[in-house]
């Protein structure tokens, strides 16, 4: 049976993005530090030898459908700038349908390898559409922190993989605040020289 999963890089003190996210700093000021391990992989850079970090990078991109919050798709609030097509250029890293949570309607955006569908009626609707699109494959909740928290709070996430990086952010956007008495069961831990890849099952 397919699962609802999430993969996200996180600092030792629980932050997944820095403060003051903007067009110039999409992951917030200093937020790119939690992703340096990813940028250094041969999968990302095209250089060097393959490591377990490459396996983790590839796993992040796997899924039959993806769900993300509006801020992960683009900056700003309010009505859409229809010229904005995401942070990733003409070829997004998603090769399956993506469902974007938003309060403002927008027509689906068809791009190379994927279609972004904008969902205005909440996470349950987004998940229903994503499951239908994914078929037998997993649905991946890509982020950001607020979106993953909503799925945890609603009891809709099956599995969470944290890529724990040895940095202290101090401020920014925390992932695991306000999730109540959610219980996790450790499934796997894979260390590398730069990061720990830890997968947890959400116990219901």
mmCIF file with all atom_site columns, N, CA, C and O in Angstrom, residues 9 19 27 33 41 46 62 68 71-72 76 90 124 139 142 160 162 185 197 200:
data_model
loop_
_atom_site.group_PDB
_atom_site.id
_atom_site.type_symbol
_atom_site.label_atom_id
_atom_site.label_alt_id
_atom_site.label_comp_id
_atom_site.label_asym_id
_atom_site.label_entity_id
_atom_site.label_seq_id
_atom_site.pdbx_PDB_ins_code
_atom_site.Cartn_x
_atom_site.Cartn_y
_atom_site.Cartn_z
_atom_site.occupancy
_atom_site.B_iso_or_equiv
_atom_site.pdbx_formal_charge
_atom_site.auth_seq_id
_atom_site.auth_comp_id
_atom_site.auth_asym_id
_atom_site.auth_atom_id
_atom_site.pdbx_PDB_model_num
ATOM 1  N N  . UNK A 1 9   ? 15.560 18.358 5.103   1.00 0.00 ? 9   UNK A N  1
ATOM 2  C CA . UNK A 1 9   ? 16.812 18.630 5.819   1.00 0.00 ? 9   UNK A CA 1
ATOM 3  C C  . UNK A 1 9   ? 16.517 19.524 7.012   1.00 0.00 ? 9   UNK A C  1
ATOM 4  O O  . UNK A 1 9   ? 15.685 20.443 6.940   1.00 0.00 ? 9   UNK A O  1
ATOM 5  N N  . UNK A 1 19  ? 15.508 32.670 8.925   1.00 0.00 ? 19  UNK A N  1
ATOM 6  C CA . UNK A 1 19  ? 14.536 33.769 8.992   1.00 0.00 ? 19  UNK A CA 1
ATOM 7  C C  . UNK A 1 19  ? 14.548 34.596 7.715   1.00 0.00 ? 19  UNK A C  1
ATOM 8  O O  . UNK A 1 19  ? 15.463 34.498 6.895   1.00 0.00 ? 19  UNK A O  1
ATOM 9  N N  . UNK A 1 27  ? 15.303 30.098 1.152   1.00 0.00 ? 27  UNK A N  1
ATOM 10 C CA . UNK A 1 27  ? 15.303 29.229 2.325   1.00 0.00 ? 27  UNK A CA 1
ATOM 11 C C  . UNK A 1 27  ? 15.596 30.056 3.576   1.00 0.00 ? 27  UNK A C  1
ATOM 12 O O  . UNK A 1 27  ? 15.900 29.516 4.635   1.00 0.00 ? 27  UNK A O  1
ATOM 13 N N  . UNK A 1 33  ? 22.534 26.456 4.668   1.00 0.00 ? 33  UNK A N  1
ATOM 14 C CA . UNK A 1 33  ? 23.511 25.622 5.383   1.00 0.00 ? 33  UNK A CA 1
ATOM 15 C C  . UNK A 1 33  ? 22.993 24.213 5.639   1.00 0.00 ? 33  UNK A C  1
ATOM 16 O O  . UNK A 1 33  ? 23.788 23.262 5.690   1.00 0.00 ? 33  UNK A O  1
ATOM 17 N N  . UNK A 1 41  ? 26.852 16.551 -3.251  1.00 0.00 ? 41  UNK A N  1
ATOM 18 C CA . UNK A 1 41  ? 26.766 15.197 -3.796  1.00 0.00 ? 41  UNK A CA 1
ATOM 19 C C  . UNK A 1 41  ? 27.080 15.185 -5.287  1.00 0.00 ? 41  UNK A C  1
ATOM 20 O O  . UNK A 1 41  ? 26.902 16.182 -5.989  1.00 0.00 ? 41  UNK A O  1
ATOM 21 N N  . UNK A 1 46  ? 27.376 16.804 -10.111 1.00 0.00 ? 46  UNK A N  1
ATOM 22 C CA . UNK A 1 46  ? 27.946 16.140 -11.281 1.00 0.00 ? 46  UNK A CA 1
ATOM 23 C C  . UNK A 1 46  ? 29.418 15.813 -11.122 1.00 0.00 ? 46  UNK A C  1
ATOM 24 O O  . UNK A 1 46  ? 30.067 15.395 -12.085 1.00 0.00 ? 46  UNK A O  1
ATOM 25 N N  . UNK A 1 62  ? 11.711 11.111 -5.247  1.00 0.00 ? 62  UNK A N  1
ATOM 26 C CA . UNK A 1 62  ? 10.847 10.008 -5.645  1.00 0.00 ? 62  UNK A CA 1
ATOM 27 C C  . UNK A 1 62  ? 9.437  10.176 -5.090  1.00 0.00 ? 62  UNK A C  1
ATOM 28 O O  . UNK A 1 62  ? 9.250  10.638 -3.970  1.00 0.00 ? 62  UNK A O  1
ATOM 29 N N  . UNK A 1 68  ? 2.980  20.525 -1.722  1.00 0.00 ? 68  UNK A N  1
ATOM 30 C CA . UNK A 1 68  ? 3.808  21.562 -1.109  1.00 0.00 ? 68  UNK A CA 1
ATOM 31 C C  . UNK A 1 68  ? 2.952  22.777 -0.763  1.00 0.00 ? 68  UNK A C  1
ATOM 32 O O  . UNK A 1 68  ? 1.857  22.968 -1.304  1.00 0.00 ? 68  UNK A O  1
ATOM 33 N N  . UNK A 1 71  ? 4.509  28.838 -0.135  1.00 0.00 ? 71  UNK A N  1
ATOM 34 C CA . UNK A 1 71  ? 5.817  29.477 0.014   1.00 0.00 ? 71  UNK A CA 1
ATOM 35 C C  . UNK A 1 71  ? 6.932  28.643 -0.586  1.00 0.00 ? 71  UNK A C  1
ATOM 36 O O  . UNK A 1 71  ? 7.955  29.179 -1.007  1.00 0.00 ? 71  UNK A O  1
ATOM 37 N N  . UNK A 1 72  ? 6.742  27.322 -0.633  1.00 0.00 ? 72  UNK A N  1
ATOM 38 C CA . UNK A 1 72  ? 7.757  26.481 -1.265  1.00 0.00 ? 72  UNK A CA 1
ATOM 39 C C  . UNK A 1 72  ? 7.724  26.642 -2.779  1.00 0.00 ? 72  UNK A C  1
ATOM 40 O O  . UNK A 1 72  ? 8.749  26.502 -3.450  1.00 0.00 ? 72  UNK A O  1
ATOM 41 N N  . UNK A 1 76  ? 5.851  35.545 -1.657  1.00 0.00 ? 76  UNK A N  1
ATOM 42 C CA . UNK A 1 76  ? 4.704  36.435 -1.682  1.00 0.00 ? 76  UNK A CA 1
ATOM 43 C C  . UNK A 1 76  ? 3.418  35.774 -1.247  1.00 0.00 ? 76  UNK A C  1
ATOM 44 O O  . UNK A 1 76  ? 3.302  34.552 -1.145  1.00 0.00 ? 76  UNK A O  1
ATOM 45 N N  . UNK A 1 90  ? 12.765 26.340 -15.956 1.00 0.00 ? 90  UNK A N  1
ATOM 46 C CA . UNK A 1 90  ? 11.844 25.694 -16.891 1.00 0.00 ? 90  UNK A CA 1
ATOM 47 C C  . UNK A 1 90  ? 11.735 24.188 -16.702 1.00 0.00 ? 90  UNK A C  1
ATOM 48 O O  . UNK A 1 90  ? 10.831 23.562 -17.252 1.00 0.00 ? 90  UNK A O  1
ATOM 49 N N  . UNK A 1 124 ? -6.829 17.936 3.024   1.00 0.00 ? 124 UNK A N  1
ATOM 50 C CA . UNK A 1 124 ? -7.561 16.704 2.704   1.00 0.00 ? 124 UNK A CA 1
ATOM 51 C C  . UNK A 1 124 ? -7.829 16.601 1.209   1.00 0.00 ? 124 UNK A C  1
ATOM 52 O O  . UNK A 1 124 ? -7.678 15.538 0.606   1.00 0.00 ? 124 UNK A O  1
ATOM 53 N N  . UNK A 1 139 ? 2.892  9.244  -1.936  1.00 0.00 ? 139 UNK A N  1
ATOM 54 C CA . UNK A 1 139 ? 2.688  10.687 -2.024  1.00 0.00 ? 139 UNK A CA 1
ATOM 55 C C  . UNK A 1 139 ? 3.733  11.333 -1.123  1.00 0.00 ? 139 UNK A C  1
ATOM 56 O O  . UNK A 1 139 ? 3.862  10.966 0.058   1.00 0.00 ? 139 UNK A O  1
ATOM 57 N N  . UNK A 1 142 ? 6.396  17.615 0.245   1.00 0.00 ? 142 UNK A N  1
ATOM 58 C CA . UNK A 1 142 ? 7.719  18.179 0.017   1.00 0.00 ? 142 UNK A CA 1
ATOM 59 C C  . UNK A 1 142 ? 8.079  19.282 1.004   1.00 0.00 ? 142 UNK A C  1
ATOM 60 O O  . UNK A 1 142 ? 9.252  19.526 1.262   1.00 0.00 ? 142 UNK A O  1
ATOM 61 N N  . UNK A 1 160 ? 8.421  9.970  8.079   1.00 0.00 ? 160 UNK A N  1
ATOM 62 C CA . UNK A 1 160 ? 9.187  11.220 8.015   1.00 0.00 ? 160 UNK A CA 1
ATOM 63 C C  . UNK A 1 160 ? 10.671 10.904 8.017   1.00 0.00 ? 160 UNK A C  1
ATOM 64 O O  . UNK A 1 160 ? 11.166 10.224 8.922   1.00 0.00 ? 160 UNK A O  1
ATOM 65 N N  . UNK A 1 162 ? 14.305 12.673 8.204   1.00 0.00 ? 162 UNK A N  1
ATOM 66 C CA . UNK A 1 162 ? 15.016 13.903 8.536   1.00 0.00 ? 162 UNK A CA 1
ATOM 67 C C  . UNK A 1 162 ? 16.478 13.745 8.150   1.00 0.00 ? 162 UNK A C  1
ATOM 68 O O  . UNK A 1 162 ? 17.128 12.763 8.522   1.00 0.00 ? 162 UNK A O  1
ATOM 69 N N  . UNK A 1 185 ? 8.446  6.070  15.556  1.00 0.00 ? 185 UNK A N  1
ATOM 70 C CA . UNK A 1 185 ? 9.196  4.826  15.700  1.00 0.00 ? 185 UNK A CA 1
ATOM 71 C C  . UNK A 1 185 ? 10.331 4.833  14.682  1.00 0.00 ? 185 UNK A C  1
ATOM 72 O O  . UNK A 1 185 ? 10.093 5.022  13.487  1.00 0.00 ? 185 UNK A O  1
ATOM 73 N N  . UNK A 1 197 ? 20.897 10.561 8.019   1.00 0.00 ? 197 UNK A N  1
ATOM 74 C CA . UNK A 1 197 ? 19.606 10.359 7.375   1.00 0.00 ? 197 UNK A CA 1
ATOM 75 C C  . UNK A 1 197 ? 18.781 9.418  8.267   1.00 0.00 ? 197 UNK A C  1
ATOM 76 O O  . UNK A 1 197 ? 19.078 8.228  8.357   1.00 0.00 ? 197 UNK A O  1
ATOM 77 N N  . UNK A 1 200 ? 11.636 7.823  10.278  1.00 0.00 ? 200 UNK A N  1
ATOM 78 C CA . UNK A 1 200 ? 10.745 7.490  11.372  1.00 0.00 ? 200 UNK A CA 1
ATOM 79 C C  . UNK A 1 200 ? 9.347  7.174  10.833  1.00 0.00 ? 200 UNK A C  1
ATOM 80 O O  . UNK A 1 200 ? 8.852  7.854  9.927   1.00 0.00 ? 200 UNK A O  1
#
